[in-house]
Amino acid sequence: MKNLDTCPVCKSSSFKNSLVCKDYTVSQESFNIVVCEACGFNFTNPRPEDTIIGNYYKSEDYISHSDTKKGLISQLYHIVRNYTLNKKVNLINHFVSRGTILDYGCGTGMFLKTCLDNDWKCYGIEPDSDAIKLATRKELNVFQSKELLNSFDSNLFFDAITLWHVLEHVTDLDDTLNFFKSKLKTNGVLVIAVPNHKSFDAQLYKEHWAAYDVPRHLYHFHKETVEKLLGNFGFTLVNTKPMRFDSFYVSMLSEKYKTGKINYFKAFINGLTSNLKAKSSADYSSVIYVFKKK
């Protein structure tokens, strides 16, 4: 196991235990989440070594890497994803004209394919080789690492870089954010979607909250910590958007983790309540953050 001695956001070495969460998807192991006493950032600590963390993604239930439609939850996931793909592209088009886009952690390439259909020049980075095979069948340019993309074209720069529920997975956080800073054009946008552990559904389900997703989720964000982290690398927050469907999907999984079965009605009510409470607090289950260079 790899133990972090300093906070990834503020570099403080003062943090305390917050929650113990179980990996319900793959290993059934338990992992500790700590909170930084200086800045309030939550992160999984200790966590699996970088060389073996890929083993914790090896499950057909990990939908973004398999395109599986097995089971009702997976089917609902795909229905919602198909609806939201164009909304994501429209969001980016609001901030920048069509150009060159990098989807970091592109999975099987569903979002990039939608961008391609909307006249973007598309590139993706995805570490999972099986997901890459599915993405390349969609005629997408997908590379397994930042280094391979750079070796393909070191002079490639982007009008938009997107991470849809990916930043929380990144093992080499500082290197990756510096890479974005160097590769994003002056007037480009960096779009990051992450779960929000201050949402109502997170507070309700606590250690059973599905969006903790240990150990695959290494970091657990809310608005203040996302903004502080990105500010360290020369980015400024220009807009936020809620991901309202996430509260329902996450509540369904959380019900399953908490009770061993899914109570769809209860999950729907909890998801709806989370969204209603977030109207005043802005603490939606997941949030999209739009950054530009300072």
XYZ file of C-alpha atoms in Angstrom:
294
model
C 0.000 0.000 0.000
C 1.087 3.566 -0.717
C 0.806 6.071 2.120
C 0.641 9.815 1.380
C 2.531 11.931 3.911
C 1.179 15.291 2.714
C -2.169 16.611 1.514
C -2.416 16.668 -2.305
C -4.016 20.145 -2.187
C -2.186 22.188 0.467
C 0.773 19.900 1.295
C -0.023 19.901 5.007
C 1.015 16.782 6.910
C -1.795 17.131 9.440
C -4.812 14.948 8.710
C -7.130 12.621 10.589
C -9.297 9.592 9.837
C -12.744 10.377 8.465
C -14.420 7.209 7.138
C -13.722 3.554 6.443
C -15.363 2.491 3.162
C -15.644 -0.871 1.447
C -14.844 -1.644 -2.181
C -18.171 -3.183 -3.188
C -17.297 -3.449 -6.904
C -14.178 -5.623 -7.053
C -12.144 -6.601 -4.000
C -14.533 -6.274 -1.013
C -11.567 -4.763 0.866
C -11.905 -1.758 3.172
C -10.047 1.527 2.704
C -9.546 4.552 4.894
C -10.496 8.114 3.924
C -8.677 10.916 5.751
C -9.428 14.636 5.942
C -6.736 17.325 5.893
C -6.992 19.426 9.040
C -5.559 22.464 7.237
C -7.751 22.705 4.102
C -10.500 20.121 4.576
C -9.530 17.967 1.578
C -10.564 14.293 1.758
C -8.483 11.540 0.173
C -8.054 7.769 0.293
C -5.001 6.968 2.404
C -3.279 4.585 2.247
C -4.107 3.432 -1.277
C -2.913 0.641 -3.592
C 0.453 1.097 -5.281
C 0.261 2.606 -8.775
C 1.551 -0.665 -10.269
C -1.420 -2.696 -9.005
C -4.321 -0.242 -8.817
C -5.418 -1.338 -12.301
C -6.513 -4.634 -10.751
C -9.288 -2.765 -8.929
C -10.899 -1.810 -12.255
C -11.228 -5.380 -13.531
C -14.969 -5.874 -13.326
C -17.741 -5.891 -15.910
C -19.668 -3.787 -13.401
C -17.237 -0.946 -14.090
C -19.458 0.440 -16.841
C -17.242 3.176 -18.326
C -14.621 0.551 -19.226
C -16.923 -2.122 -20.621
C -20.038 -0.565 -22.228
C -21.950 -3.348 -20.466
C -25.749 -3.132 -20.391
C -26.111 -6.066 -18.015
C -28.606 -5.355 -15.255
C -31.148 -2.585 -14.742
C -28.669 -0.118 -13.199
C -26.355 -0.437 -16.220
C -29.292 0.023 -18.595
C -30.425 3.152 -16.763
C -26.835 4.431 -16.811
C -26.730 4.141 -20.612
C -30.121 5.817 -21.072
C -29.026 8.800 -18.988
C -25.579 8.910 -20.597
C -27.036 9.024 -24.104
C -29.236 11.954 -23.042
C -26.415 13.902 -21.417
C -23.724 13.467 -24.077
C -25.043 16.244 -26.326
C -25.631 18.484 -23.316
C -21.945 18.136 -22.426
C -20.872 19.069 -25.952
C -23.226 22.053 -25.931
C -21.727 23.210 -22.640
C -18.232 23.225 -24.129
C -19.436 24.927 -27.310
C -20.783 27.741 -25.112
C -17.255 28.604 -23.971
C -15.088 27.839 -27.019
C -15.575 27.463 -30.749
C -15.213 24.012 -32.221
C -11.585 22.992 -32.458
C -9.385 20.306 -30.913
C -10.491 18.475 -27.785
C -8.782 16.044 -25.426
C -10.943 13.778 -23.266
C -8.691 12.581 -20.466
C -9.795 9.170 -19.235
C -12.109 8.755 -22.199
C -13.156 5.176 -21.378
C -14.791 3.557 -24.394
C -15.042 6.897 -26.218
C -18.767 7.624 -26.087
C -18.293 11.327 -25.314
C -15.536 11.740 -27.916
C -17.702 10.081 -30.555
C -20.399 12.677 -29.853
C -17.768 15.434 -30.173
C -16.587 13.931 -33.459
C -20.156 13.965 -34.761
C -20.288 17.661 -33.800
C -17.215 18.571 -35.883
C -14.561 18.536 -33.171
C -11.095 17.123 -33.834
C -10.852 14.500 -31.119
C -8.136 12.890 -29.024
C -8.387 10.718 -25.952
C -6.171 9.310 -23.236
C -7.260 6.080 -21.558
C -5.013 3.708 -19.538
C -7.297 0.673 -19.861
C -6.344 -1.348 -22.941
C -9.726 -3.068 -23.248
C -11.538 0.282 -23.190
C -9.133 1.572 -25.871
C -10.112 -1.302 -28.159
C -13.771 -0.294 -27.881
C -12.890 3.387 -28.433
C -10.793 2.780 -31.542
C -13.697 0.900 -33.124
C -15.420 4.294 -33.085
C -12.585 5.671 -35.274
C -11.114 7.752 -32.444
C -7.499 8.725 -31.751
C -6.918 7.283 -28.285
C -3.567 6.907 -26.512
C -2.714 4.962 -23.379
C -0.712 7.745 -21.717
C 0.283 11.427 -21.850
C 3.713 10.347 -23.014
C 2.378 8.400 -25.996
C 0.218 11.357 -27.028
C 3.240 13.671 -26.814
C 5.371 11.292 -28.863
C 2.629 11.240 -31.494
C 2.623 15.063 -31.762
C 4.430 17.216 -29.186
C 3.043 20.369 -30.833
C -0.562 19.378 -30.271
C -2.531 21.884 -28.167
C -6.189 21.864 -27.191
C -9.136 24.241 -27.200
C -10.829 22.058 -24.593
C -9.705 19.371 -22.153
C -12.386 17.357 -20.379
C -12.410 14.935 -17.466
C -15.791 13.317 -16.805
C -15.469 11.686 -13.386
C -11.758 11.111 -13.937
C -9.759 13.552 -11.785
C -10.606 11.536 -8.681
C -8.801 8.541 -10.256
C -5.538 10.232 -11.289
C -2.493 8.766 -9.514
C 0.056 11.334 -10.766
C -2.043 14.367 -9.891
C 0.584 17.137 -10.029
C 2.138 15.888 -13.290
C -1.286 15.602 -14.905
C -2.423 19.101 -13.926
C 0.874 20.551 -15.164
C 0.302 18.665 -18.428
C -3.109 20.303 -18.789
C -1.605 23.712 -18.117
C 1.008 23.198 -20.822
C -1.391 21.739 -23.399
C -4.430 23.998 -23.034
C -4.575 26.974 -25.385
C -4.690 30.450 -23.832
C -8.436 30.862 -24.322
C -9.274 27.176 -23.905
C -11.356 25.538 -21.180
C -10.618 22.755 -18.743
C -13.870 20.990 -17.802
C -13.852 18.734 -14.747
C -16.780 16.716 -13.378
C -16.384 15.106 -9.952
C -18.621 13.798 -7.147
C -19.328 16.140 -4.239
C -18.988 14.605 -0.782
C -20.900 17.531 0.761
C -24.094 16.628 -1.101
C -27.179 15.460 0.766
C -26.922 11.912 -0.591
C -23.279 11.694 0.535
C -24.195 12.866 4.037
C -27.148 10.447 4.118
C -25.344 7.290 3.020
C -21.986 8.078 4.678
C -19.576 5.125 4.260
C -22.076 3.414 1.935
C -22.133 6.365 -0.490
C -21.339 4.797 -3.850
C -19.383 7.812 -5.129
C -16.623 7.228 -2.597
C -15.851 4.179 -4.796
C -12.639 3.270 -2.979
C -9.905 2.588 -3.900
C -10.523 3.738 -7.480
C -11.462 7.198 -6.210
C -8.289 8.506 -4.663
C -9.629 12.013 -3.921
C -13.014 13.236 -2.689
C -13.833 16.799 -3.693
C -16.137 19.681 -2.947
C -16.158 23.146 -4.534
C -13.611 24.776 -2.255
C -11.008 22.022 -2.598
C -11.442 21.693 -6.378
C -10.995 25.440 -6.772
C -7.945 25.544 -4.482
C -6.282 22.571 -6.182
C -6.710 23.972 -9.694
C -5.675 27.420 -8.526
C -2.324 25.946 -7.508
C -1.731 25.188 -11.196
C -2.773 28.511 -12.675
C -6.470 27.909 -13.365
C -9.425 30.048 -12.362
C -13.003 28.826 -11.959
C -15.423 30.510 -14.384
C -18.592 28.415 -14.066
C -20.224 25.405 -12.432
C -23.062 23.164 -13.592
C -24.980 20.493 -11.661
C -25.199 16.865 -12.769
C -28.700 16.220 -11.478
C -29.029 12.639 -12.718
C -26.058 11.509 -10.640
C -27.931 11.739 -7.332
C -30.439 9.116 -8.536
C -27.836 6.725 -9.959
C -25.581 7.065 -6.913
C -28.522 6.616 -4.527
C -29.519 3.368 -6.263
C -26.019 1.944 -5.840
C -25.772 3.287 -2.295
C -29.039 1.567 -1.342
C -27.625 -1.685 -2.677
C -24.379 -1.246 -0.732
C -26.193 -0.312 2.482
C -28.963 -2.921 2.510
C -27.886 -5.586 0.018
C -30.761 -4.806 -2.342
C -32.067 -1.831 -4.300
C -35.146 0.000 -3.111
C -35.819 1.981 -6.288
C -38.532 4.141 -4.748
C -36.398 5.075 -1.743
C -33.397 5.755 -3.991
C -35.525 8.004 -6.201
C -36.813 9.964 -3.201
C -33.317 10.377 -1.778
C -31.946 11.461 -5.151
C -34.763 13.945 -5.597
C -34.303 15.298 -2.076
C -30.587 15.749 -2.736
C -31.303 17.830 -5.844
C -33.956 19.917 -4.094
C -31.654 20.716 -1.177
C -28.864 21.571 -3.609
C -30.969 24.343 -5.151
C -30.003 26.541 -2.219
C -26.655 25.044 -1.222
C -25.340 24.219 -4.761
C -24.039 20.969 -3.260
C -25.272 18.602 -5.969
C -24.208 14.964 -5.933
C -21.830 15.689 -8.808
C -20.742 19.036 -10.214
C -19.133 20.176 -13.474
C -16.434 22.829 -13.011
C -15.292 24.988 -15.928
C -11.796 26.454 -15.597
C -9.711 28.811 -17.701
C -6.084 29.851 -17.389
C -5.484 32.839 -15.114
